[in-house]
Amino acid sequence: MRIGMAFGDVRGPSPLPEITRQLHAAAAAGVRSAWISDGVGWDALTALAAVGPTPSGMELGTAVVPFPQRHPLLLARQALTTQAAVGGHLTLGIGAGIARMVETMYGLPTDQPAARLREYLQVLHSLLRGDPVDHHGKHYTAVGQLTPPADDRPEVLVAALGPVMLKVAGELAGGTITWMTGPRTLSNHVVPSITRAAGSRVPRVVAGFAVCLTSAEDAVRARFAQEFALAGQVPEYRAMLEREGADGPADILLAGDEAAIGKQLDRIRDAGATDVMLAPIGTAEEQRRTSEYLSTVVR
């Protein structure tokens, strides 16, 4: 199981130079992948382009870019530009976004998310390959052609949690990225569902978790429960928490001392995750200690 780290909004507001510093420090420590979320703060693709390539050639990914508000022609251009800026190490993670935010903030439809995703991916892959596109579908119209460098297109992963979305991700993407999804749900639902859909291919399952190295586990979980209470009520995440038998986000937080976090990582690996995306949370000092510990795990 490859160990990566998350940066950006999920860890709290940070200036872009600080995100760049954190990311390069992680690369120097041997972290295999770095992921930037795309919420209401920094634009993930622009932020990665600003970071540029790391000396270690670490994988740089978005986790994830909501696609409803980005036409596939626009997203393909942004992705190919960022791919060039980071030296060919981009992994493009996309998702349908939180339906409530897509509807409220952008006034866009959120019905038939799997059908929209399937059509979007078909157009996006053609554009990333440089094929001419003349698509007039139920949900998207796209006419045009991009000219990417040969064999330099990013891998595409999809944030998929429900059975139908996982089927589309398995068939048309390189794998999935999860959040608010515990090891039991990974083992019993996510991994078998996407593996069946992928057929002969082995899909990536990038499992995202918040993590905090601490000697005050109960206090950290209580604070996390309060800070992420709204996220725990999002229907998409709520469904995964219920599958897990978890009351809320704090129940799947990775927290405790080194031995406790190590055991929790073992459970995630045994559940079938190919990658883990860890987001250190808490105060600046807690995040620093957690990041230092994770660098020893990588080594």
PDB file of C-alpha atoms in Angstrom, residues 38 89 117 168 185 200 208 288:
ATOM      1  CA  ASP A  38     -10.630  21.284  -4.431  1.00  0.00           C
ATOM      2  CA  HIS A  89       3.440  13.437 -12.652  1.00  0.00           C
ATOM      3  CA  LEU A 117     -20.129  10.767 -15.115  1.00  0.00           C
ATOM      4  CA  VAL A 168     -18.616   3.497 -13.915  1.00  0.00           C
ATOM      5  CA  THR A 185     -16.748  -0.456   3.948  1.00  0.00           C
ATOM      6  CA  SER A 200      -8.956  -7.915 -15.913  1.00  0.00           C
ATOM      7  CA  GLY A 208      -8.503   9.083   2.211  1.00  0.00           C
ATOM      8  CA  ARG A 288       3.851  18.927  12.266  1.00  0.00           C
TER       9      ARG A 288
END
